[in-house]
Amino acid sequence: DVKVTQSSRYLVKRTGEKVFLECVQDMDHENMFWYRQDPGLGLRLIYFSYDVKMKEKGDIPEGYSVSREKKERFSLILESASTNQTSMYLCASSRTSQSDEQYFGPGTRLTVT
Amino acid sequence: SQQGEEDPQALSIQEGENATMNCSYKTSINNLQWYRQNSGRGLVHLILIRSNEREKHSGRLRVTLDTSKKSSSLLITASRAADTASYFCATDKGAQKLVFGQGTRLTINP
């Protein structure tokens, strides 16, 4: 079974802190994604990556950056956390080639105080 | 803007009944996918239907796609308490980018 793991289920950080959210997948998937999920807004794509050291902006990249140094790992970085980044963050991965299903991690609920 | 929009936003039915959720979208798509999310968890893929398909089945799930109306429906037959979850449609316009709707919250009452 494909497994996507995220480093923390719950995280509390202070405004202005630098925050790292880690995601690891074990199925050698090419594509990896970061979403945030907010009530009433659904899932919104922050960043995605098609390959190592490659990244593309999603719909809401402002205030975030990403890193993909290894194929299995995709990190989301909040350079200076703000209260409006309090949210559920979901990582996903998928195979390359044609459009395919995405496999999601369990999510990290981040609270910025 | 949201590509997929689910309807209804919430649905409550008795165990054993069928549940139908609808999804509408605005532009042409490569495929449409349905996902389930249990409370506070990640999403789980249920079914994918390609733009050249009209109907697909998987166990108790039946998905239809009408590209002329830009709509899809998810039918869950003989519902169970374990089906209580939020259900999302996601449209894929290409390049692996999915656009999710806001979801339908389904509650199955025993």
Tab-separated table of C-alpha atoms in Angstrom:
chain	number	residue	atom	x	y	z
A	1	ASP	CA	0.000	0.000	0.000
A	2	VAL	CA	1.078	3.526	-0.745
A	3	LYS	CA	1.948	5.375	2.357
A	4	VAL	CA	2.228	9.129	2.690
A	5	THR	CA	3.360	10.317	6.090
A	6	GLN	CA	3.497	13.779	7.550
A	7	SER	CA	5.841	14.755	10.335
A	8	SER	CA	3.227	16.013	12.797
A	9	ARG	CA	-0.520	15.617	13.292
A	10	TYR	CA	-0.786	18.754	15.411
A	11	LEU	CA	1.534	21.730	15.598
A	12	VAL	CA	1.342	25.002	17.499
A	13	LYS	CA	3.672	27.839	16.532
A	14	ARG	CA	4.027	31.501	17.339
A	15	THR	CA	3.632	34.365	14.892
A	16	GLY	CA	6.891	35.059	13.082
A	17	GLU	CA	8.382	31.608	13.590
A	18	LYS	CA	9.785	29.631	10.682
A	19	VAL	CA	7.794	26.425	10.295
A	20	PHE	CA	8.751	23.246	8.464
A	21	LEU	CA	6.149	20.662	7.483
A	22	GLU	CA	7.607	17.423	6.192
A	23	CYS	CA	6.015	14.867	3.907
A	24	VAL	CA	7.419	11.495	2.875
A	25	GLN	CA	6.018	8.957	0.416
A	26	ASP	CA	7.246	5.407	-0.051
A	27	MET	CA	5.992	4.520	-3.548
A	28	ASP	CA	8.571	6.256	-5.724
A	29	HIS	CA	5.945	8.720	-6.967
A	30	GLU	CA	7.109	11.513	-9.220
A	31	ASN	CA	4.520	14.092	-8.203
A	32	MET	CA	4.010	15.604	-4.790
A	33	PHE	CA	1.598	18.277	-3.644
A	34	TRP	CA	0.845	20.533	-0.698
A	35	TYR	CA	-2.707	21.706	-0.006
A	36	ARG	CA	-4.353	23.640	2.760
A	37	GLN	CA	-7.912	22.953	3.806
A	38	ASP	CA	-10.134	25.558	5.422
A	39	PRO	CA	-13.840	25.417	6.289
A	40	GLY	CA	-15.956	26.750	3.461
A	41	LEU	CA	-12.989	26.953	1.086
A	42	GLY	CA	-12.230	23.300	0.453
A	43	LEU	CA	-8.725	22.235	-0.535
A	44	ARG	CA	-6.461	24.748	-2.199
A	45	LEU	CA	-3.177	23.909	-3.875
A	46	ILE	CA	-0.145	25.709	-2.457
A	47	TYR	CA	2.782	24.172	-4.352
A	48	PHE	CA	3.530	21.021	-6.279
A	49	SER	CA	6.553	19.235	-7.666
A	50	TYR	CA	7.017	16.970	-10.661
A	51	ASP	CA	10.545	15.909	-9.869
A	52	VAL	CA	13.464	16.367	-7.540
A	53	LYS	CA	14.528	19.999	-7.181
A	54	MET	CA	11.556	21.051	-9.272
A	55	LYS	CA	8.636	23.113	-7.950
A	56	GLU	CA	5.632	24.887	-9.330
A	57	LYS	CA	3.342	27.425	-7.673
A	58	GLY	CA	-0.204	26.421	-7.052
A	59	ASP	CA	-3.139	28.711	-6.457
A	60	ILE	CA	-2.059	30.216	-3.133
A	61	PRO	CA	1.765	30.195	-2.864
A	62	GLU	CA	2.154	33.517	-1.050
A	63	GLY	CA	3.838	33.150	2.312
A	64	TYR	CA	5.077	29.629	1.562
A	65	SER	CA	8.065	27.961	-0.036
A	66	VAL	CA	8.922	24.321	-0.700
A	67	SER	CA	11.913	22.068	-0.995
A	68	ARG	CA	12.346	18.752	-2.753
A	69	GLU	CA	15.906	17.524	-2.379
A	70	LYS	CA	14.973	13.841	-2.555
A	71	LYS	CA	12.271	12.141	-4.569
A	72	GLU	CA	10.437	10.792	-1.544
A	73	ARG	CA	10.412	13.973	0.524
A	74	PHE	CA	8.595	17.255	-0.033
A	75	SER	CA	8.817	19.992	2.572
A	76	LEU	CA	6.554	22.986	3.021
A	77	ILE	CA	8.118	26.023	4.673
A	78	LEU	CA	6.342	28.934	6.266
A	79	GLU	CA	9.064	31.578	6.302
A	80	SER	CA	7.357	33.730	8.945
A	81	ALA	CA	4.186	32.166	10.263
A	82	SER	CA	1.107	34.336	10.548
A	83	THR	CA	-2.256	33.706	12.179
A	84	ASN	CA	-3.984	33.464	8.791
A	85	GLN	CA	-1.874	30.392	8.075
A	86	THR	CA	-3.672	28.481	10.798
A	87	SER	CA	-5.122	25.603	8.830
A	88	MET	CA	-5.081	21.900	8.034
A	89	TYR	CA	-2.188	21.088	5.699
A	90	LEU	CA	-2.418	18.026	3.491
A	91	CYS	CA	0.369	16.447	1.480
A	92	ALA	CA	-0.318	14.154	-1.484
A	93	SER	CA	1.609	12.197	-4.075
A	94	SER	CA	0.836	10.573	-7.410
A	95	ARG	CA	2.538	8.730	-10.223
A	96	THR	CA	3.657	10.559	-13.278
A	97	SER	CA	2.363	10.304	-16.837
A	98	GLN	CA	-1.384	10.672	-17.211
A	99	SER	CA	-3.703	12.115	-14.657
A	100	ASP	CA	-3.857	9.755	-11.774
A	101	GLU	CA	-5.282	9.425	-8.313
A	102	GLN	CA	-3.547	11.244	-5.515
A	103	TYR	CA	-2.608	9.590	-2.252
A	104	PHE	CA	-2.958	11.799	0.786
A	105	GLY	CA	-1.205	11.917	4.102
A	106	PRO	CA	-3.165	12.201	7.364
A	107	GLY	CA	-2.739	15.976	7.540
A	108	THR	CA	-1.102	18.420	9.932
A	109	ARG	CA	-3.327	20.765	11.853
A	110	LEU	CA	-1.261	23.902	12.357
A	111	THR	CA	-2.237	26.610	14.794
A	112	VAL	CA	-0.343	29.903	14.724
A	113	THR	CA	-0.848	32.032	17.822
B	1	SER	CA	-12.418	30.011	-8.294
B	2	GLN	CA	-13.722	26.588	-7.433
B	3	GLN	CA	-13.971	24.291	-10.418
B	4	GLY	CA	-16.035	21.582	-8.786
B	5	GLU	CA	-19.003	22.433	-6.638
B	6	GLU	CA	-20.815	19.761	-4.708
B	7	ASP	CA	-24.485	19.683	-3.963
B	8	PRO	CA	-25.903	19.341	-1.368
B	9	GLN	CA	-23.478	20.740	1.187
B	10	ALA	CA	-24.856	18.347	3.783
B	11	LEU	CA	-26.937	15.190	3.579
B	12	SER	CA	-28.389	13.090	6.380
B	13	ILE	CA	-30.047	9.738	5.671
B	14	GLN	CA	-30.958	6.505	7.429
B	15	GLU	CA	-28.709	3.488	7.284
B	16	GLY	CA	-29.604	1.310	4.337
B	17	GLU	CA	-30.834	4.166	2.168
B	18	ASN	CA	-29.041	5.379	-0.939
B	19	ALA	CA	-27.080	8.630	-0.951
B	20	THR	CA	-26.616	10.780	-4.032
B	21	MET	CA	-24.198	13.675	-4.291
B	22	ASN	CA	-23.719	15.937	-7.273
B	23	CYS	CA	-20.798	17.876	-8.633
B	24	SER	CA	-20.805	20.627	-11.235
B	25	TYR	CA	-17.811	22.161	-12.937
B	26	LYS	CA	-17.149	24.983	-15.337
B	27	THR	CA	-14.493	24.097	-17.912
B	28	SER	CA	-13.480	21.025	-19.891
B	29	ILE	CA	-11.709	18.278	-17.993
B	30	ASN	CA	-9.505	15.217	-18.531
B	31	ASN	CA	-11.089	13.315	-15.698
B	32	LEU	CA	-13.107	13.762	-12.548
B	33	GLN	CA	-12.292	12.071	-9.271
B	34	TRP	CA	-14.207	11.490	-6.058
B	35	TYR	CA	-12.547	11.382	-2.644
B	36	ARG	CA	-13.749	10.655	0.873
B	37	GLN	CA	-12.477	12.311	4.040
B	38	ASN	CA	-13.234	11.051	7.501
B	39	SER	CA	-13.278	13.718	10.172
B	40	GLY	CA	-9.855	15.262	10.717
B	41	ARG	CA	-8.079	12.845	8.396
B	42	GLY	CA	-6.552	12.833	4.941
B	43	LEU	CA	-8.501	12.172	1.772
B	44	VAL	CA	-8.967	8.722	0.308
B	45	HIS	CA	-9.443	8.212	-3.405
B	46	LEU	CA	-12.710	6.481	-4.314
B	47	ILE	CA	-13.093	6.491	-8.057
B	48	LEU	CA	-11.835	8.187	-11.209
B	49	ILE	CA	-13.939	8.668	-14.320
B	50	ARG	CA	-12.382	9.865	-17.554
B	51	SER	CA	-13.952	12.424	-19.835
B	52	ASN	CA	-14.825	9.777	-22.431
B	53	GLU	CA	-16.628	7.591	-19.888
B	54	ARG	CA	-20.243	8.007	-18.838
B	55	GLU	CA	-20.594	5.645	-15.895
B	56	LYS	CA	-18.354	3.715	-13.575
B	57	HIS	CA	-18.950	1.315	-10.696
B	58	SER	CA	-16.867	0.271	-7.730
B	59	GLY	CA	-18.556	-1.902	-5.126
B	60	ARG	CA	-21.472	0.118	-3.718
B	61	LEU	CA	-20.355	3.239	-5.553
B	62	ARG	CA	-21.704	4.396	-8.878
B	63	VAL	CA	-20.396	7.503	-10.607
B	64	THR	CA	-21.847	9.147	-13.672
B	65	LEU	CA	-20.385	11.898	-15.804
B	66	ASP	CA	-22.276	14.151	-18.190
B	67	THR	CA	-19.759	16.325	-20.011
B	68	SER	CA	-22.484	18.180	-21.921
B	69	LYS	CA	-23.935	19.383	-18.612
B	70	LYS	CA	-20.540	19.551	-16.925
B	71	SER	CA	-21.794	17.521	-14.016
B	72	SER	CA	-21.151	14.284	-12.178
B	73	SER	CA	-22.974	12.333	-9.508
B	74	LEU	CA	-21.826	9.875	-6.869
B	75	LEU	CA	-24.331	7.294	-5.677
B	76	ILE	CA	-23.663	5.210	-2.587
B	77	THR	CA	-26.102	2.329	-2.321
B	78	ALA	CA	-27.200	0.575	0.864
B	79	SER	CA	-25.442	3.111	3.069
B	80	ARG	CA	-23.689	2.110	6.281
B	81	ALA	CA	-22.679	4.053	9.371
B	82	ALA	CA	-19.065	3.802	8.206
B	83	ASP	CA	-19.952	5.843	5.115
B	84	THR	CA	-20.335	8.925	7.326
B	85	ALA	CA	-17.706	11.304	5.951
B	86	SER	CA	-17.204	14.281	3.663
B	87	TYR	CA	-17.113	13.588	-0.053
B	88	PHE	CA	-15.231	15.740	-2.533
B	89	CYS	CA	-15.150	15.851	-6.272
B	90	ALA	CA	-11.970	16.968	-7.960
B	91	THR	CA	-11.531	17.926	-11.574
B	92	ASP	CA	-8.351	17.401	-13.492
B	93	LYS	CA	-7.746	19.758	-16.388
B	94	GLY	CA	-4.344	18.313	-17.037
B	95	ALA	CA	-0.809	18.484	-15.685
B	96	GLN	CA	-1.912	16.557	-12.584
B	97	LYS	CA	-3.436	19.632	-10.969
B	98	LEU	CA	-6.687	18.809	-9.228
B	99	VAL	CA	-9.245	21.411	-8.270
B	100	PHE	CA	-11.446	20.341	-5.370
B	101	GLY	CA	-14.948	21.378	-4.500
B	102	GLN	CA	-16.017	22.250	-0.984
B	103	GLY	CA	-17.486	18.834	-0.342
B	104	THR	CA	-20.704	17.205	0.789
B	105	ARG	CA	-20.932	16.174	4.430
B	106	LEU	CA	-22.780	12.866	4.589
B	107	THR	CA	-24.241	11.558	7.846
B	108	ILE	CA	-25.670	8.046	8.071
B	109	ASN	CA	-28.068	7.649	10.983
B	110	PRO	CA	-28.400	4.188	12.545
